[in-house]
Every structure is written in C-alpha cells, then in structure tokens.
XYZ file of C-alpha atoms in Angstrom:
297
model
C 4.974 9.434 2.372
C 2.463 12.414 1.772
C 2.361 13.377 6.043
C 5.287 15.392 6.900
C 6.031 18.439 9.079
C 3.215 18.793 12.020
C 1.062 16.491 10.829
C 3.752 13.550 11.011
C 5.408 14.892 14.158
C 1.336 14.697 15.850
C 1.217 11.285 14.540
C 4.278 9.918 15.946
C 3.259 11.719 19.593
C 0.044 9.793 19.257
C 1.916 6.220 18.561
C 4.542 7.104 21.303
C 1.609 7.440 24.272
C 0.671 4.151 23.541
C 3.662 2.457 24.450
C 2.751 2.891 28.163
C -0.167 1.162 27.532
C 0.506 -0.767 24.574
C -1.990 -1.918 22.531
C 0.239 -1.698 18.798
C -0.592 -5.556 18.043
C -3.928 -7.580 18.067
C -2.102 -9.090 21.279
C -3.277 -6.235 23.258
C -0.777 -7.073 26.439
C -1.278 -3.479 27.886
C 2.059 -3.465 29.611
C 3.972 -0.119 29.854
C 7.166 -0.696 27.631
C 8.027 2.680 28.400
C 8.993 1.377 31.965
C 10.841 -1.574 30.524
C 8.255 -3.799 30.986
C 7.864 -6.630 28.340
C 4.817 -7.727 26.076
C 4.281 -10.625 24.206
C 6.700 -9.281 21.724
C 9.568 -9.129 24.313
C 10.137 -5.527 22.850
C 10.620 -2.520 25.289
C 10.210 0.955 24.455
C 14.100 0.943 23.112
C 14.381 0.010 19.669
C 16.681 -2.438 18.154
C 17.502 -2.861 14.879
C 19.463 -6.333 13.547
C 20.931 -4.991 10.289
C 20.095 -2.397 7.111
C 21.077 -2.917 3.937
C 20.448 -2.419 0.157
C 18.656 -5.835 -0.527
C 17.961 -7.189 -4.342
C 16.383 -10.596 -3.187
C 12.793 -8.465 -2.576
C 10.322 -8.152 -5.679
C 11.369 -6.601 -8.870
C 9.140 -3.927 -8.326
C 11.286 -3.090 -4.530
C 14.514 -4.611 -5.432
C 14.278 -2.695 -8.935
C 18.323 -1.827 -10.219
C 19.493 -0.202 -7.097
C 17.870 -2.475 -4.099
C 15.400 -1.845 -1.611
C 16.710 -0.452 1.528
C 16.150 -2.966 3.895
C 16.306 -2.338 7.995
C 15.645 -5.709 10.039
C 13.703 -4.946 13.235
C 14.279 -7.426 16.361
C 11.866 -9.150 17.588
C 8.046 -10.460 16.140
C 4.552 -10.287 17.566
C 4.102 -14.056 16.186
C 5.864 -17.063 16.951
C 5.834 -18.952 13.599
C 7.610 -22.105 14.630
C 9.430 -22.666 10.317
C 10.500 -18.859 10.599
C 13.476 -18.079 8.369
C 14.438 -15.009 10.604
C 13.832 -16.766 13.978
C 17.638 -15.258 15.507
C 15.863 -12.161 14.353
C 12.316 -12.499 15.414
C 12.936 -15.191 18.300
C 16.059 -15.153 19.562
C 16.255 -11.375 19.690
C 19.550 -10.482 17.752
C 19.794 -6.819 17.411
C 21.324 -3.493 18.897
C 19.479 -0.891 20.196
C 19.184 2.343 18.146
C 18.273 6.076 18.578
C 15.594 7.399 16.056
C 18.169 9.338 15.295
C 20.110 6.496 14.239
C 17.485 4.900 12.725
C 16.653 8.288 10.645
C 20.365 8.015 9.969
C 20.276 4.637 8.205
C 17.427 5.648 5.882
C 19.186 8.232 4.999
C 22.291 6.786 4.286
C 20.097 4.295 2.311
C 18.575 6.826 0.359
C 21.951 7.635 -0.840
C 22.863 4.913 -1.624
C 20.145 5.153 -4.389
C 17.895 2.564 -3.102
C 14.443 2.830 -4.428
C 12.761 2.753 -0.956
C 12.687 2.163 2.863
C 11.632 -1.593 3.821
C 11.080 -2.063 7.615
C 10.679 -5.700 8.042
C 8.711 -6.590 11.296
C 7.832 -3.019 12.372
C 4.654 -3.885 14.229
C 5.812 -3.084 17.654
C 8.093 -0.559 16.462
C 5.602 1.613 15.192
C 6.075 4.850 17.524
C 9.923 4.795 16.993
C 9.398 4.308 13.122
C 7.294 7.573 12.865
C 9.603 9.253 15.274
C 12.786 8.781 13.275
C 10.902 9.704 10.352
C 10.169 12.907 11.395
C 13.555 13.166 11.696
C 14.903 11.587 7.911
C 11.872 13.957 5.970
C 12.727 17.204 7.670
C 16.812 15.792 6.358
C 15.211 15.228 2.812
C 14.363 11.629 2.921
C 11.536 10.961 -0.055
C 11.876 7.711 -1.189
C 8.609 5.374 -0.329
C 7.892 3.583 2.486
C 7.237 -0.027 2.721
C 5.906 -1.814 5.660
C 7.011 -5.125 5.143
C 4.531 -7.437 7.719
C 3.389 -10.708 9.012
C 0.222 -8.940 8.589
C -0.862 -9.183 11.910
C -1.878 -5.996 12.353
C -4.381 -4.370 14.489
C -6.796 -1.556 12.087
C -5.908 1.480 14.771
C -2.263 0.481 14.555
C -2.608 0.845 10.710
C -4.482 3.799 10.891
C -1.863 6.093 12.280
C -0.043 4.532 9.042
C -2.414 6.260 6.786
C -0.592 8.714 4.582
C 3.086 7.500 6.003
C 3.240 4.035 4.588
C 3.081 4.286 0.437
C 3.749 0.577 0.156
C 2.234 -2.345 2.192
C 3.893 -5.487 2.024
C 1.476 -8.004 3.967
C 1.840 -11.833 4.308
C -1.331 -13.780 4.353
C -0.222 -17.301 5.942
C -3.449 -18.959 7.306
C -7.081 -19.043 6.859
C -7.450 -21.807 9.099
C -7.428 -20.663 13.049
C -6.522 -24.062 14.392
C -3.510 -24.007 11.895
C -2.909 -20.125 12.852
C -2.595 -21.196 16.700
C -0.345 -24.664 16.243
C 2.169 -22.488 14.249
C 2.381 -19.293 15.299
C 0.425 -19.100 18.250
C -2.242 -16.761 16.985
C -5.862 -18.645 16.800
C -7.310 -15.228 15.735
C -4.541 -14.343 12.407
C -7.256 -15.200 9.884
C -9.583 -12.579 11.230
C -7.374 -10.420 11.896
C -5.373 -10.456 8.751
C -8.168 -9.905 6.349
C -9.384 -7.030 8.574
C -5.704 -5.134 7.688
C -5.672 -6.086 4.201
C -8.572 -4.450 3.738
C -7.353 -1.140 5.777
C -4.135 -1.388 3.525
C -6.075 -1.602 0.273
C -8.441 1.182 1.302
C -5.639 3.508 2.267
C -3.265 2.764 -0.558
C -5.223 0.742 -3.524
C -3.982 -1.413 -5.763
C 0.126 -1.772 -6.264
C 1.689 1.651 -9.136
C 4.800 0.891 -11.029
C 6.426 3.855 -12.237
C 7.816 4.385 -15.495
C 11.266 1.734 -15.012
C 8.909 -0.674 -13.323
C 9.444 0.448 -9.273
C 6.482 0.184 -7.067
C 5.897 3.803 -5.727
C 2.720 3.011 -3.429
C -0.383 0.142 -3.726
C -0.774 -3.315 -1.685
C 1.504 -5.927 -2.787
C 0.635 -9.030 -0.852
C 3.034 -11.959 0.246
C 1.567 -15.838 -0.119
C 3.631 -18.584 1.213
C 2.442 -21.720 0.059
C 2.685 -24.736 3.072
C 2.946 -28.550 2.801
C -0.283 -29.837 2.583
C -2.394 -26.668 1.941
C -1.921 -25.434 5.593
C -2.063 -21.905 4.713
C -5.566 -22.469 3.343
C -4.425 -20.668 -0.218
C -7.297 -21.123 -2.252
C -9.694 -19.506 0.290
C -6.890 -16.663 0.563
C -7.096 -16.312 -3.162
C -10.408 -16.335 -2.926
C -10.603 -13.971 -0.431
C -8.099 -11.630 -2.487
C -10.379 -11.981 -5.985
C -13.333 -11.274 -4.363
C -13.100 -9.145 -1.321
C -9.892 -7.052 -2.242
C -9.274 -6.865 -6.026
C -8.591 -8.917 -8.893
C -5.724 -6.507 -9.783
C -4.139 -7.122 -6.675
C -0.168 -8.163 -6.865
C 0.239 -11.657 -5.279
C 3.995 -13.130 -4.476
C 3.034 -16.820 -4.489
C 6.325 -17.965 -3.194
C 7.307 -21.564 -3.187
C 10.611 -21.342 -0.972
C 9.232 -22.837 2.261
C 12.194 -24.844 4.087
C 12.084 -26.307 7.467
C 13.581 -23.340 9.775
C 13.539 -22.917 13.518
C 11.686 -25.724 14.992
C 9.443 -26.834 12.136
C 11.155 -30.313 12.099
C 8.836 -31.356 15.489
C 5.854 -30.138 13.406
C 5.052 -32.549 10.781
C 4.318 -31.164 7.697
C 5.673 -28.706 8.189
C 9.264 -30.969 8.364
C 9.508 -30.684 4.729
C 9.579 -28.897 1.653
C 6.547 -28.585 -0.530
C 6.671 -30.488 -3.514
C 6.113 -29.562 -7.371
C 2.644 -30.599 -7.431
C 1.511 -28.357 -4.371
C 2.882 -25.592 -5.782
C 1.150 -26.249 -9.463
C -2.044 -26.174 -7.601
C -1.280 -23.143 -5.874
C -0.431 -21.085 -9.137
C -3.257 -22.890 -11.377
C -6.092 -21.802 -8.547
C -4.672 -18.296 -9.136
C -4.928 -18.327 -12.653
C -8.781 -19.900 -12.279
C -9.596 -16.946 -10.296
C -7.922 -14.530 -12.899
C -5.514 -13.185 -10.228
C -2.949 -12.194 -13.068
C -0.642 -9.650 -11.456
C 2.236 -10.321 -9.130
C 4.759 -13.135 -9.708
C 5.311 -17.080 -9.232
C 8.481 -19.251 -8.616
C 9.855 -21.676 -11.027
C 12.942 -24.319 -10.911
C-alpha cells in the first residue's frame, strides 16, 4: 500500500460520499445506503464481516509459510447460482463491524505473521475498507493488500484503489453474456470484467514474488473452469495472452462442485470431468501462458 497519511484519509472521504448515492458496482442502483436503504447487493452503509482468519488454502504465493490473512465480507454484487460461499454472499451471514474493528483484525493478522490482508468480496465495501485502513497504517499495518474479487468491478471503483491495493486477485468466469446472465445474473460481466483487468494490470503489472516466493504486488488472476466450457476459457486465455500479458499468473482451478442451487441448472449439476480440464490446461500451454498454477488428482 504506497497511499497513506492524507492522501489515503482523502481517498476514503471520496469512497464514503458515494454511499449516498452508490454507484461502487457496475449495478449502479443509486440508492443511499447511508440511510439504510438497500442495493442490489443487500449491503447498507454498516459493514459486516463473516469471519478473518490466517488461511493456507489461497496460492502459494498468498498462503506462503505463515497464511494469508483472510477477512470474509457479507454479502456479493453477483448472484452466481454454484457459489461455494452462498451463506456468505447470499444468505447474508455476518456481524456488523466498526472500521475500527475491522482495522483491528488486520492488525491482529499482521501479527500473527501473515504475509498479507485478503478481503474477499470487498466490492461494496469499498469506503469502509479504506476507512479502516487509515486506521491499521497510521497503527503500523504494512503488509500488502489483496483484493480478492468476482471481478465485477466498475473502472472508477478501482480507481480510488490505485496505490492502496498491491495485489489484485480477479476471477474471470464468463465470456459469454447469455451464460453471464443465466448464472449470475449479470448479462454485462464479460465487458465489464475485461475492462477491470485491464485497470488492475495497468495500476499494478504483472504478479512480484519476493525473495521466499510471496507475492508482494502484480495481477494474479482466478480461472474456474465450468462443465461444458461455460466460462468461455479459451477466449479468456486468449484474451489474457493477447490483451493483458503473456506473463500473467493464471489459477486454472478445476474444483467446481455443485453449490447453492446449481443442481436446477444443468451443467452446471455436475463436476467437470478429466478431459475438460486437460483441454483447459493444454489451450494454456498453446498460448504460452506459463506462469501461475494448475490442479492435478
């Protein structure tokens, strides 16, 4: 996180005046959450947090020795109907919490020795993220910052990111609208996806290891592969190779399982099989898309 002091403190008064008329997501609902009033997200102006933790299931490069210091934000702006997290991102589990609080867990992460601070979901949450991190850097919080996303992100959202987030930690799940929309109820995610990758990339590059092999800032993008190629992956790849960078890290993960209600959404009512998944990887090796891992039996 190079913005601190002032600077950081500006930015997080910037996010905050949204929230009465918020536009933080590509949704655009306008309603003013600090009244109570509820988006498309179902998130007010409070924030609520489900858990933090030091989690080693992340990549190597987050997980590392110590863990990456996880904090699970309630609530999504997508409604993926397979998501893994859905009492999370659907049903709303969570407690509300204070930025001091929140500043409070990172901190308390931090000393833990993890090697950074991973806010899954934080889309909505954006104004009470940079508030509470005022808070943790003026306390001596200076591990990196991931923003671990669905990726649908709108570019002036991400922009008052710039120079807080050292780690971006998209998804890219569709390049098909139709298959965007039946799923998770956003026709425009291909669009808008590629739009913030780009933004992510130009404000933070490709993915730096440090010297043990820990991420400290770059793009490290998420690919779950879908039964029967509805996440589009090879024009994602493609996309990746030859609109972003061939250096790019990819996470080509093979773990899909029918969550939530994906069992009254054929394919989507199964796993993937072996042969889906050897597709997947060989199309990134045919584009030379070397960096970044894949998942084996």
């Amino acid at each position: 996180m190079r913005l601190s002091g002032r600077s950081l403190a500006d930015r997080a008064k910037k996010a905050h005046n949204i929230l009465s008329n918020c536009t933080l997501c590509p949704r655009n609902c306008k309603v003013d959450r600090l009244a109570g009033r509820k988006g498309y997200c179902k998130a007010t102006a409070v924030l609520e947090v489900s858990s933090y933790n030091a989690h080693h299931g992340e990549e190597p490069p987050l997980s590392g020795t110590r863990g990456s210091g996880t904090i699970f934000l309630t609530h999504c702006t997508m409604r993926c109907v397979y998501c893994q997290n859905y009492p999370i991102s659907q049903l709303g589990h969570g407690n509300d919490k204070s930025a001091d609080e929140l500043a409070g867990m990172m901190l308390k992460l931090q000393s833990q020795g993890c090697h950074n601070i991973n806010f899954v979901t934080p889309t909505h949450y954006v104004p009470q993220i940079l508030e509470a991190l005022v808070i943790a850097s003026d306390q001596g919080l200076t591990i990196p910052i991931v923003y671990n996303t669905s990726g649908y992100e709108s570019l002036d959202t991400l922009k008052l990111l710039d120079g807080v987030v050292d780690i971006y930690l998209p998804d890219m799940r569709y390049a098909d609208k139709a298959h965007a929309k039946k799923f998770s109820d956003a026709y425009d995610y291909p669009e808008i996806n590629r739009a913030a990758i780009k933004e992510m990339h130009r404000q933070v590059g490709d993915l730096v290891l440090d010297n043990e092999g820990i991420a400290v800032k770059g793009l490290l993008i998420r690919h779950l592969v879908l039964p029967e190629n509805i996440s589009g992956t090879d024009r994602i790849l493609e996309f990746i190779a030859k609109e972003i960078s061939k250096n790019t890290y990819i996470s080509l993960m093979s773990q899909y399982f029918p969550a939530f209600r994906a069992h009254d959404f054929a394919p989507l009512d199964r796993k993937i099989t072996r042969k889906e998944y050897e597709k997947a990887t060989a199309k990134m090796t045919e584009l030379g898309l070397a960096s970044g891992w894949t998942q084996t039996d």
